GROMACS .gro file of N, CA and C in nm:
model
  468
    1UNK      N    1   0.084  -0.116   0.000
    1UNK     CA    2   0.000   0.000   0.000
    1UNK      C    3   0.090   0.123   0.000
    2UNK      N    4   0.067   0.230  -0.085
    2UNK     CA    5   0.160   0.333  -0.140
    2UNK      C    6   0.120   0.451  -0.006
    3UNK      N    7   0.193   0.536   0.043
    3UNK     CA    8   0.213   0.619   0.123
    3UNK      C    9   0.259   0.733   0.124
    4UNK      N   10   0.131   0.860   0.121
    4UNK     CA   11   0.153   1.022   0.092
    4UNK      C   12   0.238   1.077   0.208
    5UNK      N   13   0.295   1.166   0.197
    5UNK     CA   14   0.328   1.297   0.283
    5UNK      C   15   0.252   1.387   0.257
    6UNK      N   16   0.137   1.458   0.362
    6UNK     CA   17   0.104   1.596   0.358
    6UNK      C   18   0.155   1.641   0.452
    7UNK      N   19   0.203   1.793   0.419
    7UNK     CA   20   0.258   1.848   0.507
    7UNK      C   21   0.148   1.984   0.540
    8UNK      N   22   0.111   2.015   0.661
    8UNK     CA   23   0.028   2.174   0.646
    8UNK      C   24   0.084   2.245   0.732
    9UNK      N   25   0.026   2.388   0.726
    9UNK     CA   26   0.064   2.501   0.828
    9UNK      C   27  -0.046   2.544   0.886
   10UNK      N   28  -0.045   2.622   0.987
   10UNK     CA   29  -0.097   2.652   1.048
   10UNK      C   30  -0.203   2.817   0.996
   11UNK      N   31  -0.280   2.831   1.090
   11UNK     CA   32  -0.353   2.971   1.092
   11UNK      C   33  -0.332   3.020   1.225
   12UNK      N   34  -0.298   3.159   1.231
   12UNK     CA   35  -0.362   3.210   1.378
   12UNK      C   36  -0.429   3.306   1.388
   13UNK      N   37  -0.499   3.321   1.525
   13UNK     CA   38  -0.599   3.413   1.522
   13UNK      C   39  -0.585   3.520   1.612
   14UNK      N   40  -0.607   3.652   1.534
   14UNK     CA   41  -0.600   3.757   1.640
   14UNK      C   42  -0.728   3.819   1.746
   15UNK      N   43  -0.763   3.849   1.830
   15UNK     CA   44  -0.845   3.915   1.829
   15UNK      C   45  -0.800   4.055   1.845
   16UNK      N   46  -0.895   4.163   1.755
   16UNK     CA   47  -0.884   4.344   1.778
   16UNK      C   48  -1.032   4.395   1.845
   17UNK      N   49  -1.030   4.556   1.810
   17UNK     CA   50  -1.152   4.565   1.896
   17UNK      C   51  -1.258   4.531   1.806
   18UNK      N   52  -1.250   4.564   1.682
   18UNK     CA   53  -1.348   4.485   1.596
   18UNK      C   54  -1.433   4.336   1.617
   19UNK      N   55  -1.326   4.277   1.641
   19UNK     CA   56  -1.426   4.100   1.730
   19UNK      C   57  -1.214   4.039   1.632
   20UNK      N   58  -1.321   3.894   1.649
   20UNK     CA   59  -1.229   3.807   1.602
   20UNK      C   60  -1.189   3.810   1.422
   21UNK      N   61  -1.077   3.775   1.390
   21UNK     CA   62  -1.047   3.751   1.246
   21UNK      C   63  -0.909   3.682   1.206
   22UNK      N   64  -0.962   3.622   1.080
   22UNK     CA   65  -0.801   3.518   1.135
   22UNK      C   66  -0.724   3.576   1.042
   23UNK      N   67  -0.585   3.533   1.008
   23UNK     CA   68  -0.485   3.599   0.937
   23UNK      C   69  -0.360   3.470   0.942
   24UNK      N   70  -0.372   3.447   0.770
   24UNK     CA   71  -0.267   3.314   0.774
   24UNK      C   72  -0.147   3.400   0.772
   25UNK      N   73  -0.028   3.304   0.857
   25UNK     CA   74   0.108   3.332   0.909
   25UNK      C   75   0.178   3.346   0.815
   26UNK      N   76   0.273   3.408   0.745
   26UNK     CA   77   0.382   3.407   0.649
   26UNK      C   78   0.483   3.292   0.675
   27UNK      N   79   0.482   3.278   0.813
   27UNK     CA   80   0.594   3.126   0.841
   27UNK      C   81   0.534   3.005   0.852
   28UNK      N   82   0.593   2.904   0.841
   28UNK     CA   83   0.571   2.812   0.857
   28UNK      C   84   0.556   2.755   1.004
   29UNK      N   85   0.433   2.768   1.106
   29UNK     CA   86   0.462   2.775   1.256
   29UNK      C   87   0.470   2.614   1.266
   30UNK      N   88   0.401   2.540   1.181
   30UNK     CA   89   0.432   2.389   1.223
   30UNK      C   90   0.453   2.288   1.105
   31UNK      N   91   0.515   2.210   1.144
   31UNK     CA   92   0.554   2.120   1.013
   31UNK      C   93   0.474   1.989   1.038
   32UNK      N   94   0.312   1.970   1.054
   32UNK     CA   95   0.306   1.860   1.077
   32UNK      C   96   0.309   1.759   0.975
   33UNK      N   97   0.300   1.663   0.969
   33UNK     CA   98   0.350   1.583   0.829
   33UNK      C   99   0.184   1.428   0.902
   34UNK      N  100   0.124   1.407   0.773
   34UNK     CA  101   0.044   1.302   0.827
   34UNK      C  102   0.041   1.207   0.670
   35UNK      N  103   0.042   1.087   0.718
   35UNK     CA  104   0.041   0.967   0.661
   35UNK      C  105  -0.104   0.899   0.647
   36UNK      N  106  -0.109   0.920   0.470
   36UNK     CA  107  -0.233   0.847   0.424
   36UNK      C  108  -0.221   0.757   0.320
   37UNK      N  109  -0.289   0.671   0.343
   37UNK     CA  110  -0.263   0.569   0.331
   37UNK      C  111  -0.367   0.522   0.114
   38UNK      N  112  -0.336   0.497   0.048
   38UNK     CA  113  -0.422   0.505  -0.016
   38UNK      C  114  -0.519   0.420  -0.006
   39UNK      N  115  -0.552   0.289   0.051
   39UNK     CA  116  -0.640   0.278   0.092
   39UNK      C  117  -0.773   0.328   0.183
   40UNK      N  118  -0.720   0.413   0.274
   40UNK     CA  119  -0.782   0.496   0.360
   40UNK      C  120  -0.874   0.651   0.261
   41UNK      N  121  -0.794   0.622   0.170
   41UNK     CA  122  -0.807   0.760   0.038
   41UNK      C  123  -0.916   0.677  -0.031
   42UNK      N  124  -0.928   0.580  -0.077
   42UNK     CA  125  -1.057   0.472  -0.159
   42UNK      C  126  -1.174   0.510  -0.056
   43UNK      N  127  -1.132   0.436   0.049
   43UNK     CA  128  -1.249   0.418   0.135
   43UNK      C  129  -1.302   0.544   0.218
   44UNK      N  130  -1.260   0.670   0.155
   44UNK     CA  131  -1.355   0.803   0.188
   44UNK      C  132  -1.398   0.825   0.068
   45UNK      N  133  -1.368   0.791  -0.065
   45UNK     CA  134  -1.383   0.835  -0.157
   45UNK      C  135  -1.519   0.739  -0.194
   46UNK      N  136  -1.529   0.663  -0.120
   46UNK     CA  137  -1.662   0.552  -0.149
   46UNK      C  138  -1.771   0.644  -0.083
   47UNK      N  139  -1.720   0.656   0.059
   47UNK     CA  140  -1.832   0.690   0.132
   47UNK      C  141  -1.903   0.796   0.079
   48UNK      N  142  -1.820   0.863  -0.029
   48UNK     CA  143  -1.857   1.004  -0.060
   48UNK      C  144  -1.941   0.977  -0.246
   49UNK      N  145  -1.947   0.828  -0.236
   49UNK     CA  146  -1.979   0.774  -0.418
   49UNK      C  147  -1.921   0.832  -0.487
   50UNK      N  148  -1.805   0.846  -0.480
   50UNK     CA  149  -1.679   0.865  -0.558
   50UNK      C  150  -1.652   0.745  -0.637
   51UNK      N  151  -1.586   0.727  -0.778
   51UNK     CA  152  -1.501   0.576  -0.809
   51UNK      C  153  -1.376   0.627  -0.777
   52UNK      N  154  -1.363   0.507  -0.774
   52UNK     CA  155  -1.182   0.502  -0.755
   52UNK      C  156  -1.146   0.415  -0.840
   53UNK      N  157  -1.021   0.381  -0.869
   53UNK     CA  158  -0.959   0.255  -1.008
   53UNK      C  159  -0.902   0.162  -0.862
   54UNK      N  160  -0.980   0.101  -0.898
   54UNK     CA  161  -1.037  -0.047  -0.793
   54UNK      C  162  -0.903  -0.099  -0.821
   55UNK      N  163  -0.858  -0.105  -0.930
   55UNK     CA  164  -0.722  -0.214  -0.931
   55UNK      C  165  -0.566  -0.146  -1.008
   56UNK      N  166  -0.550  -0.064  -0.950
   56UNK     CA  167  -0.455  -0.007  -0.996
   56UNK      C  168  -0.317  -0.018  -0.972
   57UNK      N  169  -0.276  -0.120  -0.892
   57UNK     CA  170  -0.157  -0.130  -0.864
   57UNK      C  171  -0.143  -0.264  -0.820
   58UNK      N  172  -0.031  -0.273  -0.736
   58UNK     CA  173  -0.041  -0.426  -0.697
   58UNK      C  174  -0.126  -0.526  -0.607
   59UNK      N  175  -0.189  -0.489  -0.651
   59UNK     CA  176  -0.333  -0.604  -0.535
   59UNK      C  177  -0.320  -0.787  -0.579
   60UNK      N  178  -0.373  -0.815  -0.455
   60UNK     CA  179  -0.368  -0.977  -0.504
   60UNK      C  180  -0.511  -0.977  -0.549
   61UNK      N  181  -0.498  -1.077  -0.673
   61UNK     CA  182  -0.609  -1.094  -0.655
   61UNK      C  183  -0.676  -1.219  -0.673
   62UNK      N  184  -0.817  -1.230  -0.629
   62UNK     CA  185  -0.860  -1.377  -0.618
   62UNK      C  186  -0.968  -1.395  -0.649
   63UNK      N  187  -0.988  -1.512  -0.691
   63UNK     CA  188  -1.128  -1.585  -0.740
   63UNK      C  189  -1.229  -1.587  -0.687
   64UNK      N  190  -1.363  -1.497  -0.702
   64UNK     CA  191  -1.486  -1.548  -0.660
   64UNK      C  192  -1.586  -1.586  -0.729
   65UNK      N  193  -1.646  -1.664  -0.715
   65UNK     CA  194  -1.767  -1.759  -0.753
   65UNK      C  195  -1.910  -1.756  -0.720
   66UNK      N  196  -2.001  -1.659  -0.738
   66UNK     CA  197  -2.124  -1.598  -0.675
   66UNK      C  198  -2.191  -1.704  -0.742
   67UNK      N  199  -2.285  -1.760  -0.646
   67UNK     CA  200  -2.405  -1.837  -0.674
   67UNK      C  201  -2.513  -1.835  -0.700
   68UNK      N  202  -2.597  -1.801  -0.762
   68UNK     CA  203  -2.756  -1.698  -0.787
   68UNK      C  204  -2.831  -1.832  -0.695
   69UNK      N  205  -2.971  -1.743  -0.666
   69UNK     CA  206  -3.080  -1.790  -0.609
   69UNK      C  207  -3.156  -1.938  -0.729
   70UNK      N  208  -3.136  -1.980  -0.821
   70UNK     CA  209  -3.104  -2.042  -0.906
   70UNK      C  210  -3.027  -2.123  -0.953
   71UNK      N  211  -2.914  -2.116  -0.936
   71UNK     CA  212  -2.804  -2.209  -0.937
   71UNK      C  213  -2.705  -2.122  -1.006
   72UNK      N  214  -2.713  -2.100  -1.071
   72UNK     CA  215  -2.645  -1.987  -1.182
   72UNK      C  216  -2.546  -1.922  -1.132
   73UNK      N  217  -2.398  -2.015  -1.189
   73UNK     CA  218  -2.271  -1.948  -1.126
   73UNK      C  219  -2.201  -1.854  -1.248
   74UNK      N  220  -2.083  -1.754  -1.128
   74UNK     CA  221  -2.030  -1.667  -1.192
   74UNK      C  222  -1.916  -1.613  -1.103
   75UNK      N  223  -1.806  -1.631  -1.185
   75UNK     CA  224  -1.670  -1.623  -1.141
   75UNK      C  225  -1.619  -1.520  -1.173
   76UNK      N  226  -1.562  -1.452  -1.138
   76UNK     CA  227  -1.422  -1.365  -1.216
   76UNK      C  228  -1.326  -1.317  -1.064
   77UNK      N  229  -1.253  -1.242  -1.099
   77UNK     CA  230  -1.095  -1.221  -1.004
   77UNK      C  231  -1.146  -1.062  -0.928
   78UNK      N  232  -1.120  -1.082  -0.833
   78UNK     CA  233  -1.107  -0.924  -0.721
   78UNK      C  234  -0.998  -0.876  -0.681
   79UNK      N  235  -0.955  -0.765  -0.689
   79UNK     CA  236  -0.828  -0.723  -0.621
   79UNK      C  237  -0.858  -0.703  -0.441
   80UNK      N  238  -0.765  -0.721  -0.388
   80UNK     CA  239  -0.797  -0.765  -0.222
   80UNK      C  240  -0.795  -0.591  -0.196
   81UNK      N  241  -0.794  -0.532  -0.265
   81UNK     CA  242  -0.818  -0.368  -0.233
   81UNK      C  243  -1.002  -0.329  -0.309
   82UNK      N  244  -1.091  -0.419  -0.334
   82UNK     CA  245  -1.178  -0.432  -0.427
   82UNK      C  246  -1.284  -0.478  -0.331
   83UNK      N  247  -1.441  -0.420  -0.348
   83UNK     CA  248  -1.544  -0.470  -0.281
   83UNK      C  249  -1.600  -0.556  -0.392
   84UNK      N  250  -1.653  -0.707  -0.329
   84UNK     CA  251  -1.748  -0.785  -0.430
   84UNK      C  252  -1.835  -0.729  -0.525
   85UNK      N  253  -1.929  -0.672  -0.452
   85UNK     CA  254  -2.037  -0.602  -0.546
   85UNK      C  255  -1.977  -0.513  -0.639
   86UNK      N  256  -1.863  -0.431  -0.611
   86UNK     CA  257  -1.747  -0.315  -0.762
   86UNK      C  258  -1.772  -0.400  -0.860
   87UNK      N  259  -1.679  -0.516  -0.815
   87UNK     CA  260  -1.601  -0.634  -0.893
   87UNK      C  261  -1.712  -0.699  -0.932
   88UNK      N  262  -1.823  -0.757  -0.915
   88UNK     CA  263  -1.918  -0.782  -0.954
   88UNK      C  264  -1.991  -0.679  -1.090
   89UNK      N  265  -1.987  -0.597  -1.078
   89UNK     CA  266  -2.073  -0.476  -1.155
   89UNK      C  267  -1.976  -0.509  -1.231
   90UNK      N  268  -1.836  -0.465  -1.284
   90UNK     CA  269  -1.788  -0.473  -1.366
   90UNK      C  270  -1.710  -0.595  -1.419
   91UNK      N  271  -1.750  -0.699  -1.352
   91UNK     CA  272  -1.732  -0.845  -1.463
   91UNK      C  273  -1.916  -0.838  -1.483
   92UNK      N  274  -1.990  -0.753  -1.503
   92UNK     CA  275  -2.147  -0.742  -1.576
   92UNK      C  276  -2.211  -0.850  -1.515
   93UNK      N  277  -2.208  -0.884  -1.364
   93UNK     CA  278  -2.281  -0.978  -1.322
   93UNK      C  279  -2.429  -0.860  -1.223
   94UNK      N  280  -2.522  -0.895  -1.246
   94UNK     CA  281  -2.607  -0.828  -1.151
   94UNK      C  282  -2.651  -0.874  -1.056
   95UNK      N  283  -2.634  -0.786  -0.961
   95UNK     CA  284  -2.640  -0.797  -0.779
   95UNK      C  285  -2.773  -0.725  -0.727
   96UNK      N  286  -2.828  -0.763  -0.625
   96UNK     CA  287  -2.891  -0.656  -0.573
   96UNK      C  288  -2.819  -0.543  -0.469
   97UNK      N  289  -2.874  -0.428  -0.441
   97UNK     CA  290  -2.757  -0.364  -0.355
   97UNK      C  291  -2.844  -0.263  -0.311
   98UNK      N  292  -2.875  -0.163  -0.192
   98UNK     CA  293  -2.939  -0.026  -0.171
   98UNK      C  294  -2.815   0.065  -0.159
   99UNK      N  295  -2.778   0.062  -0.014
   99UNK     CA  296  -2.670   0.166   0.042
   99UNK      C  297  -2.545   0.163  -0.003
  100UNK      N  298  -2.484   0.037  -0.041
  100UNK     CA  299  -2.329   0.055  -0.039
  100UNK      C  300  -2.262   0.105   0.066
  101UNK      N  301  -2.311   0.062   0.172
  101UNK     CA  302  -2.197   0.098   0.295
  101UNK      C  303  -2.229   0.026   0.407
  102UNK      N  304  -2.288  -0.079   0.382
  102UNK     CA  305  -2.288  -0.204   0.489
  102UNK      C  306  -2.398  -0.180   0.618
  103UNK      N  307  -2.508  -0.066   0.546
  103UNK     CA  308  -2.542  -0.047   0.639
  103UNK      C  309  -2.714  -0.054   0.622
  104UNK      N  310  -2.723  -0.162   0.539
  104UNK     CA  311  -2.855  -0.223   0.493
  104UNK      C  312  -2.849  -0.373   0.522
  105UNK      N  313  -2.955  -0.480   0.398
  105UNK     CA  314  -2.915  -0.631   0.428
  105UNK      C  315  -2.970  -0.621   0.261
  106UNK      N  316  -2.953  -0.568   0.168
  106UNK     CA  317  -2.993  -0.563   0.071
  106UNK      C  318  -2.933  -0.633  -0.033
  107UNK      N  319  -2.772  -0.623   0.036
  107UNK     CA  320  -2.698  -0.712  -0.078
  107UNK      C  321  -2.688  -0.803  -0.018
  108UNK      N  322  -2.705  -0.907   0.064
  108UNK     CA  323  -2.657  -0.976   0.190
  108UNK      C  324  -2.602  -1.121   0.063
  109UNK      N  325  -2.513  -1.194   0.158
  109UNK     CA  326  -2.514  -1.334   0.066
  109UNK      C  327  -2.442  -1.412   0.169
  110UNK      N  328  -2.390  -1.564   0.147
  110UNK     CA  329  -2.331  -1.621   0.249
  110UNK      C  330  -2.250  -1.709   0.169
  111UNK      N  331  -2.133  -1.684   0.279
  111UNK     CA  332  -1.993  -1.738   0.248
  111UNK      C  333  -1.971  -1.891   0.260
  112UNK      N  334  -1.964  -1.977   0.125
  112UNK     CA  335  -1.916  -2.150   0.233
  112UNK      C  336  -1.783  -2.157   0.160
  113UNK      N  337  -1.726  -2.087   0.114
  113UNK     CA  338  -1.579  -2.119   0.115
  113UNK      C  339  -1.509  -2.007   0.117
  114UNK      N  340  -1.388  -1.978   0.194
  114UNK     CA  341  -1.304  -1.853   0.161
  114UNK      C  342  -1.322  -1.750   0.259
  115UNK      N  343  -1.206  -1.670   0.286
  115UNK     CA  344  -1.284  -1.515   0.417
  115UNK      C  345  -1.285  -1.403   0.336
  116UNK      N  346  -1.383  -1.339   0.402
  116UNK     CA  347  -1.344  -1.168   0.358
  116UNK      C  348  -1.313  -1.088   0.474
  117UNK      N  349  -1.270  -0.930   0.433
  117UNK     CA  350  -1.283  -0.889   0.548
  117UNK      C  351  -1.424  -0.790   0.521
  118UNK      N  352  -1.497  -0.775   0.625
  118UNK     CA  353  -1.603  -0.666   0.567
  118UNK      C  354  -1.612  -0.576   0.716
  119UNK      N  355  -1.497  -0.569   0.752
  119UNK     CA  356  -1.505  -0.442   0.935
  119UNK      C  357  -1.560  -0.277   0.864
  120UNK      N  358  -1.597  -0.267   0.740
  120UNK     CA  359  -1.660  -0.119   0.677
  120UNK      C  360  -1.797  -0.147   0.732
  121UNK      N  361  -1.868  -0.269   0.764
  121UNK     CA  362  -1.994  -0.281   0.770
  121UNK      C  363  -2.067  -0.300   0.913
  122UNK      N  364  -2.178  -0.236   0.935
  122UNK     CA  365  -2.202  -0.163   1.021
  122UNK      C  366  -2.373  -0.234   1.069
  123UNK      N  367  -2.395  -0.328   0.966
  123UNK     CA  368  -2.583  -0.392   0.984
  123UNK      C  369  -2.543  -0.520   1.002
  124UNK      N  370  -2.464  -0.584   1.005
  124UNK     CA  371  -2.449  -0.759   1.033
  124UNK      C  372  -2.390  -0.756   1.207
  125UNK      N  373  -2.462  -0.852   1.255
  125UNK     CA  374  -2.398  -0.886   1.410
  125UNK      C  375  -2.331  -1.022   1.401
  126UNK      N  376  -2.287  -1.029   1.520
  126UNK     CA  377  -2.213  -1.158   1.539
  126UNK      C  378  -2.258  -1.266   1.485
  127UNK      N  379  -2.405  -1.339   1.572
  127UNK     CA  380  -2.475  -1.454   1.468
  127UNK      C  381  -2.484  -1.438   1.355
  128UNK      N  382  -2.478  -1.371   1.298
  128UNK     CA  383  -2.472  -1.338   1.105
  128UNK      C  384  -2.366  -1.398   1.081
  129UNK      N  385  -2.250  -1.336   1.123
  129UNK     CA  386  -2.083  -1.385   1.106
  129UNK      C  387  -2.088  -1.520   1.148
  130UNK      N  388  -2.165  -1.569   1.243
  130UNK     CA  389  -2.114  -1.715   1.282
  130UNK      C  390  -2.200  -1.801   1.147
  131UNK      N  391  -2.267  -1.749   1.101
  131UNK     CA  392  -2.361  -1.845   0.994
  131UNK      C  393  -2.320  -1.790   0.833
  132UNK      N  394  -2.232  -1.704   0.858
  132UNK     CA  395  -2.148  -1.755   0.731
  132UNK      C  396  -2.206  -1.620   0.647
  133UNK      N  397  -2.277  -1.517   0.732
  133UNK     CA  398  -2.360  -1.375   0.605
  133UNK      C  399  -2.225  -1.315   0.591
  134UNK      N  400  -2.237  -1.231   0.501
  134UNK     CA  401  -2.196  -1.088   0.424
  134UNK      C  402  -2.261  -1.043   0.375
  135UNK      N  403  -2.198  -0.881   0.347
  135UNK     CA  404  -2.268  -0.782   0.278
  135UNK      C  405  -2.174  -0.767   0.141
  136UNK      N  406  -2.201  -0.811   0.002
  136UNK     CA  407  -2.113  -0.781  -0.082
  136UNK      C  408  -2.087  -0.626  -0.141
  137UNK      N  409  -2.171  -0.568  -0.064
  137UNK     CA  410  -2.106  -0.420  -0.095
  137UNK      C  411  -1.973  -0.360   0.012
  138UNK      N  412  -1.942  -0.435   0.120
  138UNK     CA  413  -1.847  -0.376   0.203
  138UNK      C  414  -1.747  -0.502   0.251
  139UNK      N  415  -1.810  -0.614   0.140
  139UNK     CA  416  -1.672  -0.726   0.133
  139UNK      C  417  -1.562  -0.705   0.071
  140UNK      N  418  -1.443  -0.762   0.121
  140UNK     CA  419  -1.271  -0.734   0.026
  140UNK      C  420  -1.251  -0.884   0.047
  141UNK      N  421  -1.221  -0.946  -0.043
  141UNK     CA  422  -1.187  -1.110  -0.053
  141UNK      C  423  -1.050  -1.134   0.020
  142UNK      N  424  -1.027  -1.229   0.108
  142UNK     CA  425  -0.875  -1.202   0.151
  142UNK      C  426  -0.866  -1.373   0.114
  143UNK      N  427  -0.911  -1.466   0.038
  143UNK     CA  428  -0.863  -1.567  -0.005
  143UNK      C  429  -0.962  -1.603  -0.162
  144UNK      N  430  -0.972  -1.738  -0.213
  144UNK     CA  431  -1.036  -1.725  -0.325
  144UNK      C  432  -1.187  -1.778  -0.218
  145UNK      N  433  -1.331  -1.718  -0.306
  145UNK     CA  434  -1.424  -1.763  -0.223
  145UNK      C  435  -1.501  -1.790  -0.345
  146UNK      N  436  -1.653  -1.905  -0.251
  146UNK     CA  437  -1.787  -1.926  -0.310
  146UNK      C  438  -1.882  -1.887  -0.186
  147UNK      N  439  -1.953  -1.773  -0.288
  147UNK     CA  440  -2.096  -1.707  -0.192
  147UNK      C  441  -2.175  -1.743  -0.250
  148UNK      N  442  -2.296  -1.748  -0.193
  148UNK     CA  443  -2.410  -1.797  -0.246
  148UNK      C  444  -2.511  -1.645  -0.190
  149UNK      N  445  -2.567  -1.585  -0.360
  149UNK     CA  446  -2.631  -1.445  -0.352
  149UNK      C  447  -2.756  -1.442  -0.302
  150UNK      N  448  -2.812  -1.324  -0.292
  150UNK     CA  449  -2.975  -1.291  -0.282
  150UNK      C  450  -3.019  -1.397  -0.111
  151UNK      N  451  -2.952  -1.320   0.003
  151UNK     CA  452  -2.963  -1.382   0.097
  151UNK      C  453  -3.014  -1.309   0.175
  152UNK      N  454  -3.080  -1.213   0.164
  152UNK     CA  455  -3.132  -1.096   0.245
  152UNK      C  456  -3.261  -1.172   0.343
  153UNK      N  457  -3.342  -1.230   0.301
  153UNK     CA  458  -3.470  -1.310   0.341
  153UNK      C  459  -3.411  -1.391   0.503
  154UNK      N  460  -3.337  -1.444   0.458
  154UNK     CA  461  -3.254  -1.605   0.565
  154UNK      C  462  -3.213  -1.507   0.667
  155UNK      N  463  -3.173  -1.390   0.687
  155UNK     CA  464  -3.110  -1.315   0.792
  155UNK      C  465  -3.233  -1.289   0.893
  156UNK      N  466  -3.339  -1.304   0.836
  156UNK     CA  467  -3.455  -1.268   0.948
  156UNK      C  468  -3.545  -1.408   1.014
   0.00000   0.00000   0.00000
């Protein structure tokens, strides 16, 4: 994962008898320097429905195998920097989905082979996780997997 330097300065503020007003410094009063991460840069840029180029550098990537309510399988490769449902949309497989941010059961599906990580998601509890749910909008594949889709119903 590739790693920025920003560096910023500061503002200070005077007060006169007028009230308050600020006035940027000609010097440099602080050098703080902060580390971002480009992943951390994707995943605001989602929250904000931004795209990002899902696979742009060196990601691993791995095999998933979505199962329709039907039988009807469909494979293609994810970069481990990549949510299912992205990677899904653009190998032209159709998903169901509302929020995109893990904070529905709209895309829900369940895992019997392979992990993800999905800690972006915010509507699945523990018993979900022990029975194998995800949300393929806030999954990242961290091995090759088979989900089985359109699982929203079984969670209740």
């Amino acid at each position: 994962m590739a790693t920025f330097r920003i560096s910023s300065t500061s503002m200070t503020t005077t007060t006169t008898k007028a009230g308050l007003r600020s006035q940027p410094t000609s010097k440099l009063i602080a050098n703080k320097i902060q580390r971002v991460s480009v992943g951390s840069v994707k995943k605001v840029s989602r929250s904000f429905g931004l795209k990002c180029s899902a696979n742009s550098g060196g990601a691993t990537m791995y095999t998933v195998k979505l199962i329709g309510p039907e039988g009807e399988e469909n494979e293609f490769e994810v970069g481990d920097d990549q949510f299912i449902l992205d990677a899904a949309e653009e190998a032209g497989v159709d998903l169901p989905y509302s929020c995109r941010a893990g904070a529905c059961s709209t895309c829900a599906g369940q895992i019997v082979k392979g992990q993800v990580d999905q800690s972006e998601g915010s509507f699945l509890e523990d018993h979900h996780f022990e029975k194998g749910f995800l949300l393929t909008c806030v999954s990242i594949p961290q091995s090759d997997c088979v989900i089985h889709t359109h699982k929203e119903t079984e969670l209740f």
